[in-house]
mmCIF file of C-alpha atoms and ligand atoms in Angstrom:
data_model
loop_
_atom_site.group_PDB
_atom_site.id
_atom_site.type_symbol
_atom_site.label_atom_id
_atom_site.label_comp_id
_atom_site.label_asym_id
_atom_site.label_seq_id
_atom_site.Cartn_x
_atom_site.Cartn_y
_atom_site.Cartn_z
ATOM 1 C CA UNK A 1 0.000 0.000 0.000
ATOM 2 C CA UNK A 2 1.133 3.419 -0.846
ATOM 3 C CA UNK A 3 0.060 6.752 0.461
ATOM 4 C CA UNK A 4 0.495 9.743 -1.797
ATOM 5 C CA UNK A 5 0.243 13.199 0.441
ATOM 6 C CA UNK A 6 -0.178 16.568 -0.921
ATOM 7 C CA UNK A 7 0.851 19.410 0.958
ATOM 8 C CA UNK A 8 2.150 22.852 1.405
ATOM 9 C CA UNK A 9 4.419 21.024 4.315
ATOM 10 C CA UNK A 10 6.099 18.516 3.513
ATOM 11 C CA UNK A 11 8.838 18.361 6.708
ATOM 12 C CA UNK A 12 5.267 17.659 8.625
ATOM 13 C CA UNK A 13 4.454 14.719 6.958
ATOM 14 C CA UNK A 14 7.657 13.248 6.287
ATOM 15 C CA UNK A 15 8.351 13.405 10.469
ATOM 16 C CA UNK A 16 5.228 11.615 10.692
ATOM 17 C CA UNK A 17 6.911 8.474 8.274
ATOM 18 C CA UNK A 18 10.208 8.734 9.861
ATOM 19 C CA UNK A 19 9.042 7.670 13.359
ATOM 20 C CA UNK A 20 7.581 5.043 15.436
ATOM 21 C CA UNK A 21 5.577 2.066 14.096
ATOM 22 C CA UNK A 22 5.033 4.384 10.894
ATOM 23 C CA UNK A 23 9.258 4.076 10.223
ATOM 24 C CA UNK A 24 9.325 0.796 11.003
ATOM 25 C CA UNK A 25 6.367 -0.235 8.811
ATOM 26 C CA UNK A 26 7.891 1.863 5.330
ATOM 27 C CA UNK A 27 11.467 0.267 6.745
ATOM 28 C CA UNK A 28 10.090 -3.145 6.579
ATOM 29 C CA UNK A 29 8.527 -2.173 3.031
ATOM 30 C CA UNK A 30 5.001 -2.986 4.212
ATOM 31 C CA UNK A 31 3.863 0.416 3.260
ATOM 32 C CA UNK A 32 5.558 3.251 0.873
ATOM 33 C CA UNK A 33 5.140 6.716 0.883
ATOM 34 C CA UNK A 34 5.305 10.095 -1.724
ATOM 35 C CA UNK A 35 5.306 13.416 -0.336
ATOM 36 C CA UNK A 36 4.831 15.671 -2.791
ATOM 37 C CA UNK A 37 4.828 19.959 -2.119
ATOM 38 C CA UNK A 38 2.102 21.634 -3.815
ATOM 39 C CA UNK A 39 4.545 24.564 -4.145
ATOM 40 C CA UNK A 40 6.606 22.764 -6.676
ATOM 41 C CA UNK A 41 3.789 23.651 -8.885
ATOM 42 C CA UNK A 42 3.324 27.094 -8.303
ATOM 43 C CA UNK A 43 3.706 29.440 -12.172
ATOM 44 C CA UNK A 44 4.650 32.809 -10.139
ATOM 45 C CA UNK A 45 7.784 34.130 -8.813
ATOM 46 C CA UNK A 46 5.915 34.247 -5.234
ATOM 47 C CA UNK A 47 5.156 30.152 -5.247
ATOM 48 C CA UNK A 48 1.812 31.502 -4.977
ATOM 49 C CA UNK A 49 -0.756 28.447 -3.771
ATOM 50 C CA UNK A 50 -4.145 30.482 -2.360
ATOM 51 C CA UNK A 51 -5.937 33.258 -3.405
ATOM 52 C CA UNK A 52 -9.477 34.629 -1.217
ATOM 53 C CA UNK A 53 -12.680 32.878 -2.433
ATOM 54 C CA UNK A 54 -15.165 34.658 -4.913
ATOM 55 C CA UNK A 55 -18.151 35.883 -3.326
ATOM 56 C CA UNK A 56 -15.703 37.209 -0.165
ATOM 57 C CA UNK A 57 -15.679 35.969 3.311
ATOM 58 C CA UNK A 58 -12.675 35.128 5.234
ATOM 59 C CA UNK A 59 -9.739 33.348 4.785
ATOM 60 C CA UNK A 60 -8.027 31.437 1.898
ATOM 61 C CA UNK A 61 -8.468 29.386 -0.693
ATOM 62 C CA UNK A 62 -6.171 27.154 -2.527
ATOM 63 C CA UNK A 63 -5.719 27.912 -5.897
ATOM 64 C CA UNK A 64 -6.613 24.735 -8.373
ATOM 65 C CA UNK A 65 -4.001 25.361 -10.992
ATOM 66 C CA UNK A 66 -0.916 24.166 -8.180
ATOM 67 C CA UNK A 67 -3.419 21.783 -6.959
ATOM 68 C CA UNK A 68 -4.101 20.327 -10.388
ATOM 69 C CA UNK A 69 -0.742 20.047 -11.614
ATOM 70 C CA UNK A 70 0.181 17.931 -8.411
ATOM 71 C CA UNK A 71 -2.880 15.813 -8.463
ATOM 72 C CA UNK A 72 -2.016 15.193 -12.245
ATOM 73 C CA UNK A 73 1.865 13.992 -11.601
ATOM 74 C CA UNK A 74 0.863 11.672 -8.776
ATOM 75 C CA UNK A 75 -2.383 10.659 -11.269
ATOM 76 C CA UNK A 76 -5.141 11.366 -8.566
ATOM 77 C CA UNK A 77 -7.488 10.371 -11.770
ATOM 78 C CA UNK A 78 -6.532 7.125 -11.772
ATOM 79 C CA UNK A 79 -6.539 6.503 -7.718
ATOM 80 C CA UNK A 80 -8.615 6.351 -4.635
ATOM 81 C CA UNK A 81 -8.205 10.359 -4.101
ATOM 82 C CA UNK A 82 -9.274 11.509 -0.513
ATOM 83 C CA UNK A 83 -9.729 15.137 0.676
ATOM 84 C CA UNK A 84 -10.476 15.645 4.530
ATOM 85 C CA UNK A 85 -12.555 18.191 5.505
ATOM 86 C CA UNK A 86 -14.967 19.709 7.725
ATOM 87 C CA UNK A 87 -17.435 19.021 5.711
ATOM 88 C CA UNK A 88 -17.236 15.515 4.658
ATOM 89 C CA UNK A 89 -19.143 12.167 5.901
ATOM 90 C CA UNK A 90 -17.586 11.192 9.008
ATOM 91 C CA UNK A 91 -14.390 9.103 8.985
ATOM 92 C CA UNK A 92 -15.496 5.366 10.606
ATOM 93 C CA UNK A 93 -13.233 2.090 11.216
ATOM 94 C CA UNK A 94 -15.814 0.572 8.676
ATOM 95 C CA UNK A 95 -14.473 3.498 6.213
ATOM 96 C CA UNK A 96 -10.692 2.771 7.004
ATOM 97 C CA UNK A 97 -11.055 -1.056 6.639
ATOM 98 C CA UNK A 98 -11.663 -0.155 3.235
ATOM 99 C CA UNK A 99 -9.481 2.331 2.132
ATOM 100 C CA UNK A 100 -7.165 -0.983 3.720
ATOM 101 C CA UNK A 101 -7.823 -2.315 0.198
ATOM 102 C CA UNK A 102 -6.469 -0.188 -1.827
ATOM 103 C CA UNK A 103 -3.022 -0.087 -3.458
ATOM 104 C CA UNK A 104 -2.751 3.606 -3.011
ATOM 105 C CA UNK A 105 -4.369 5.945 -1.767
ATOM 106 C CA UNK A 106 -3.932 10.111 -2.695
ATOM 107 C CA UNK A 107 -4.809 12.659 0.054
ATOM 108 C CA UNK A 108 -5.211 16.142 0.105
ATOM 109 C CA UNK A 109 -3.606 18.043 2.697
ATOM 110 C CA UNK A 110 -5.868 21.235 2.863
ATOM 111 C CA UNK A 111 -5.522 24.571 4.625
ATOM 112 C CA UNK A 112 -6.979 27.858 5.684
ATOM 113 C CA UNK A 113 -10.448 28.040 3.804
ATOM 114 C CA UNK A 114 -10.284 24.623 1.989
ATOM 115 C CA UNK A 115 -9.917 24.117 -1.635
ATOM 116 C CA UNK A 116 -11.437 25.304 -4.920
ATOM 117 C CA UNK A 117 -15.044 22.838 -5.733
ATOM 118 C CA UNK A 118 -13.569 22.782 -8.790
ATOM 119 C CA UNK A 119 -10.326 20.043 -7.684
ATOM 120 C CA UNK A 120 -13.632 18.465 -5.767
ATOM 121 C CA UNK A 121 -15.491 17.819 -8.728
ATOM 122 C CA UNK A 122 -13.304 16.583 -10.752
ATOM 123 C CA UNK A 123 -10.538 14.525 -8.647
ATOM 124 C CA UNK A 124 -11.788 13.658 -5.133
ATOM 125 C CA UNK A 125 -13.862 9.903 -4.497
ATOM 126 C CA UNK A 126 -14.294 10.786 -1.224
ATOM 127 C CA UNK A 127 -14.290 13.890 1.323
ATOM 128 C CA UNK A 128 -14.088 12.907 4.605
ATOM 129 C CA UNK A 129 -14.187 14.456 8.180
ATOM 130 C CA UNK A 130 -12.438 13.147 11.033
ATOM 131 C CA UNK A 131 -15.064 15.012 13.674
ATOM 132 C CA UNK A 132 -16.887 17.860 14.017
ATOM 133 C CA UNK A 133 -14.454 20.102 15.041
ATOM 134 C CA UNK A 134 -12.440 22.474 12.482
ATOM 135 C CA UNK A 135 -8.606 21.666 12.410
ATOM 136 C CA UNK A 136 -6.207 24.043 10.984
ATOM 137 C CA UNK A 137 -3.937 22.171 9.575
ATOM 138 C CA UNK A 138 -5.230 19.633 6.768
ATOM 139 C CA UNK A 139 -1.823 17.153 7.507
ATOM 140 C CA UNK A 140 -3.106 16.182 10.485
ATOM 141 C CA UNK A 141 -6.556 14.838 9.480
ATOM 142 C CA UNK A 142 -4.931 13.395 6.597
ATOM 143 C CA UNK A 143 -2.469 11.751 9.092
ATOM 144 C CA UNK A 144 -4.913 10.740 11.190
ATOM 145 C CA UNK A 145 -6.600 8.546 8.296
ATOM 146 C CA UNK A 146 -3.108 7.765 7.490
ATOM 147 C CA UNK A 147 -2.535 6.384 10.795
ATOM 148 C CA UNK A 148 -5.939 4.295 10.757
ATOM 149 C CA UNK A 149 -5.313 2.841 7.933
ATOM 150 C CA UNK A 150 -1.920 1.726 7.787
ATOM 151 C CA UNK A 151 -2.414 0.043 11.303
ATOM 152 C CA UNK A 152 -4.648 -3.040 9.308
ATOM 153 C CA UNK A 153 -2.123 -3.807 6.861
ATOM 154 C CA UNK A 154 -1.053 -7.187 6.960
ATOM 155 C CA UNK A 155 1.913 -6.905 9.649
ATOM 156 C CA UNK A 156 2.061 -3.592 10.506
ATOM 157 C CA UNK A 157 0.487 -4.506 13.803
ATOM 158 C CA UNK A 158 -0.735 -7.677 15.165
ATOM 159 C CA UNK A 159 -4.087 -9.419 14.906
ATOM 160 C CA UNK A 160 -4.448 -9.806 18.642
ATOM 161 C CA UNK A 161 -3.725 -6.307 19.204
ATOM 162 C CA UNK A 162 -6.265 -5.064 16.232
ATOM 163 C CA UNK A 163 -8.983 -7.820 17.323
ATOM 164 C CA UNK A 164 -9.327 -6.690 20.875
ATOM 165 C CA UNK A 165 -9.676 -2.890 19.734
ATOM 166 C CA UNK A 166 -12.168 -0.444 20.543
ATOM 167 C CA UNK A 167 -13.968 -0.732 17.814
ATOM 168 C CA UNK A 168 -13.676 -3.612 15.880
ATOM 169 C CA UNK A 169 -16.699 -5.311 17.432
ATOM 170 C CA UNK A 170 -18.869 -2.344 18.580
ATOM 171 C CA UNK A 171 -17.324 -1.704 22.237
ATOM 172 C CA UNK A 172 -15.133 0.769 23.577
ATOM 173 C CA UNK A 173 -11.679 -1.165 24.892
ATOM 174 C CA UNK A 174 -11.574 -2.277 28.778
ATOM 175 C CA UNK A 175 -8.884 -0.437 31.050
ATOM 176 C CA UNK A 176 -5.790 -1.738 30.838
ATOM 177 C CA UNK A 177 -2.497 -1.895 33.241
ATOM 178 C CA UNK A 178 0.533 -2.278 34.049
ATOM 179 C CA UNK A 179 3.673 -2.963 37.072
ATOM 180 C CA UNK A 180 3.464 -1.562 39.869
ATOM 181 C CA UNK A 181 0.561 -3.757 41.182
ATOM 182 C CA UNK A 182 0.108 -0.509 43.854
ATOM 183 C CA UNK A 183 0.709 2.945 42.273
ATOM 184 C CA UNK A 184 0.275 6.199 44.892
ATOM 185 C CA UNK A 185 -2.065 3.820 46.580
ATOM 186 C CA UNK A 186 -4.266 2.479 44.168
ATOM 187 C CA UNK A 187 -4.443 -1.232 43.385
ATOM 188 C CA UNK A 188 -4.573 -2.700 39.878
ATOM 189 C CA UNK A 189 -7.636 -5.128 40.040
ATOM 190 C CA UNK A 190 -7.508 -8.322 41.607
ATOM 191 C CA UNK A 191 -8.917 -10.419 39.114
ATOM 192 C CA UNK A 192 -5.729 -9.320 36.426
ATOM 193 C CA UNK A 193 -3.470 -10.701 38.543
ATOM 194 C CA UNK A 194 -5.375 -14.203 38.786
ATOM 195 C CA UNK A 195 -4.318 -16.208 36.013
ATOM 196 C CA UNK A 196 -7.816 -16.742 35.675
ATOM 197 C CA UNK A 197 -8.564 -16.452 31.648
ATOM 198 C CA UNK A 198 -12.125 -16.615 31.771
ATOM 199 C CA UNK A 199 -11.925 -14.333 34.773
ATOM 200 C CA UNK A 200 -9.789 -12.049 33.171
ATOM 201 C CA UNK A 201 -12.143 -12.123 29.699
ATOM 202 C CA UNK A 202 -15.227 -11.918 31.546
ATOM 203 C CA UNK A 203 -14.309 -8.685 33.552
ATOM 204 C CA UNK A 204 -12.898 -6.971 30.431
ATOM 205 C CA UNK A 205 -16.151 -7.508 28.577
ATOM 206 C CA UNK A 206 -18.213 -5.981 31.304
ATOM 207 C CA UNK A 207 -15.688 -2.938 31.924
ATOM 208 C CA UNK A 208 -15.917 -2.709 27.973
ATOM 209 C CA UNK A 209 -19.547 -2.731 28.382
ATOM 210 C CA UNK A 210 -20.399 0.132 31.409
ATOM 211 C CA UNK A 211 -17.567 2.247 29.341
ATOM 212 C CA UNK A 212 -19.489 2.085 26.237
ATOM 213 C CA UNK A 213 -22.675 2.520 27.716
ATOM 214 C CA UNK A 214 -21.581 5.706 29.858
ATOM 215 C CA UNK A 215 -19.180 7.033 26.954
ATOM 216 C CA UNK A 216 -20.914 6.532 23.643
ATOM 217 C CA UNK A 217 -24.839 5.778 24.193
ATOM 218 C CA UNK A 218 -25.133 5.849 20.410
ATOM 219 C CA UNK A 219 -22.896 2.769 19.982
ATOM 220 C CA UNK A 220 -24.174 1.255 22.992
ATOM 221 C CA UNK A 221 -27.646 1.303 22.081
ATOM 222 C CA UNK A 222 -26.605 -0.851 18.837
ATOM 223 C CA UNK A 223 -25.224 -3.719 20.735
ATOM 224 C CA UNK A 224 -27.242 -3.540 23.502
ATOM 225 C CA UNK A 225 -29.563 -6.585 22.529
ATOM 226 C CA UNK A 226 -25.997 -8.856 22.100
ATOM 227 C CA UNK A 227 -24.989 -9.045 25.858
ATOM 228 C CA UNK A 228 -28.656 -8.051 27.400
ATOM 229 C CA UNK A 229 -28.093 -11.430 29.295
ATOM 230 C CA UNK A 230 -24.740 -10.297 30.518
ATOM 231 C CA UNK A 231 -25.308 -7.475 32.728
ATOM 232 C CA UNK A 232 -23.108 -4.568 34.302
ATOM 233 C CA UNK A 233 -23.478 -3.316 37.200
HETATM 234 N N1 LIG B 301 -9.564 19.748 8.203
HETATM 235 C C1 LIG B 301 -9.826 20.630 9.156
HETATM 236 N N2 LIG B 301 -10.676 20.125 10.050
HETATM 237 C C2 LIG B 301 -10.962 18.860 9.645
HETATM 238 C C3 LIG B 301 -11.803 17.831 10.120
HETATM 239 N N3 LIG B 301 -12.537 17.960 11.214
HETATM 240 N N4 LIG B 301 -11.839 16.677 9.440
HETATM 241 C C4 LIG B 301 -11.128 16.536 8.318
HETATM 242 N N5 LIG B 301 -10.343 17.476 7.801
HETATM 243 C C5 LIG B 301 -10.253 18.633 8.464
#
């Protein structure tokens, strides 16, 4: 799998692929990575990449001819092109397991007011928002689906660790932790420290459970019926 970025930033995305599981998974060749600046494309002396929208209001917009020109040389018309925003459909686990299966994937770093409906229309499959909050700076949304995807490539992480993630089957994860058994006073939980499996399972399903229902109602509500018989309190 290879993710093409495009930004005015390149040093911000490139840190991102030169550390932690992210630099080990493009060292190991399970992933690949371009980074390509928008700027390179710029026709003016200035490098000029945004210009204010028509119709006024505030802020910036980028211009499509860089845009363009970069989406062409990476050949955005040909790939699974993805431009977070604001104003996209909301970015799910469902949503990354499927960008999973892609060979590449093209994202579009955005910034200040977005970019022109015109690079919308005629390169993007999908805008997407990571939550409904504005971010400033469009390399860390793309990151972020970056970071969720990569994660459920084959070896990048393993299958225990993705199986018993928030998530994957409907809950929110169980607490975890770790030595001391006594930290400042509190205890870690008896029952971790059992050696009891069925214990152990049994306990994180009903932690998973009360967090889910206290945290996220909305998921809650859709597995609800599944473990009625289970209980948590
Ligand atoms: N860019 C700025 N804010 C964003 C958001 N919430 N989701 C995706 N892209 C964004």
């Amino acid at each position: 799998m290879t993710f093409t970025l495009l930004t005015l930033f390149p040093e911000l995305v490139e840190a991102y692929f030169a550390t932690s599981i992210a630099a080990k998974a493009v060292e190991r060749g399970l992933v690949g990575h371009r980074v390509v600046g928008i700027r390179d494309f710029a026709t003016d002396r200035h490098a000029t990449c945004d210009d204010a929208p028509y119709g006024g209001g505030a802020g910036m917009v980028l211009l499509p001819g860089p845009l363009g020109l970069a989406l062409e040389s990476v050949g955005a018309s040909e790939r699974r092109t993805v431009y977070p925003t604001p104003s996209g459909r909301p970015f799910t686990e469902r949503y990354a397991r499927e960008l999973a299966k892609e060979t590449e994937i093209v994202l579009i770093c955005g910034r200040y007011e977005g970019i022109d409906q015109r690079i919308i229309d005629k390169y993007v499959d999908d805008e997407v928002s990571i939550g409904d909050y504005v971010l400033s700076s469009g390399e860390l949304s793309a990151l972020t689906i970056v970071d969720a995807v990569f994660r459920l490539i084959e070896g990048v992480i393993s299958g225990e660790s993705l199986r018993e993630e928030s998530f994957t089957d409907g809950l929110l994860e169980y607490p975890q932790y770790t030595r001391p058994e006594v930290y400042e006073g509190a205890r870690v939980p008896e029952v971790l420290l059992s050696g009891h499996h069925a214990k152990i399972k049994e306990w994180r399903l009903r932690e998973s459970l009360k967090k889910t229902r206290s945290y996220r109602p909305d998921l809650y509500a859709r597995i609800e019926s599944r473990y009625r018989d289970f209980g948590t309190d």
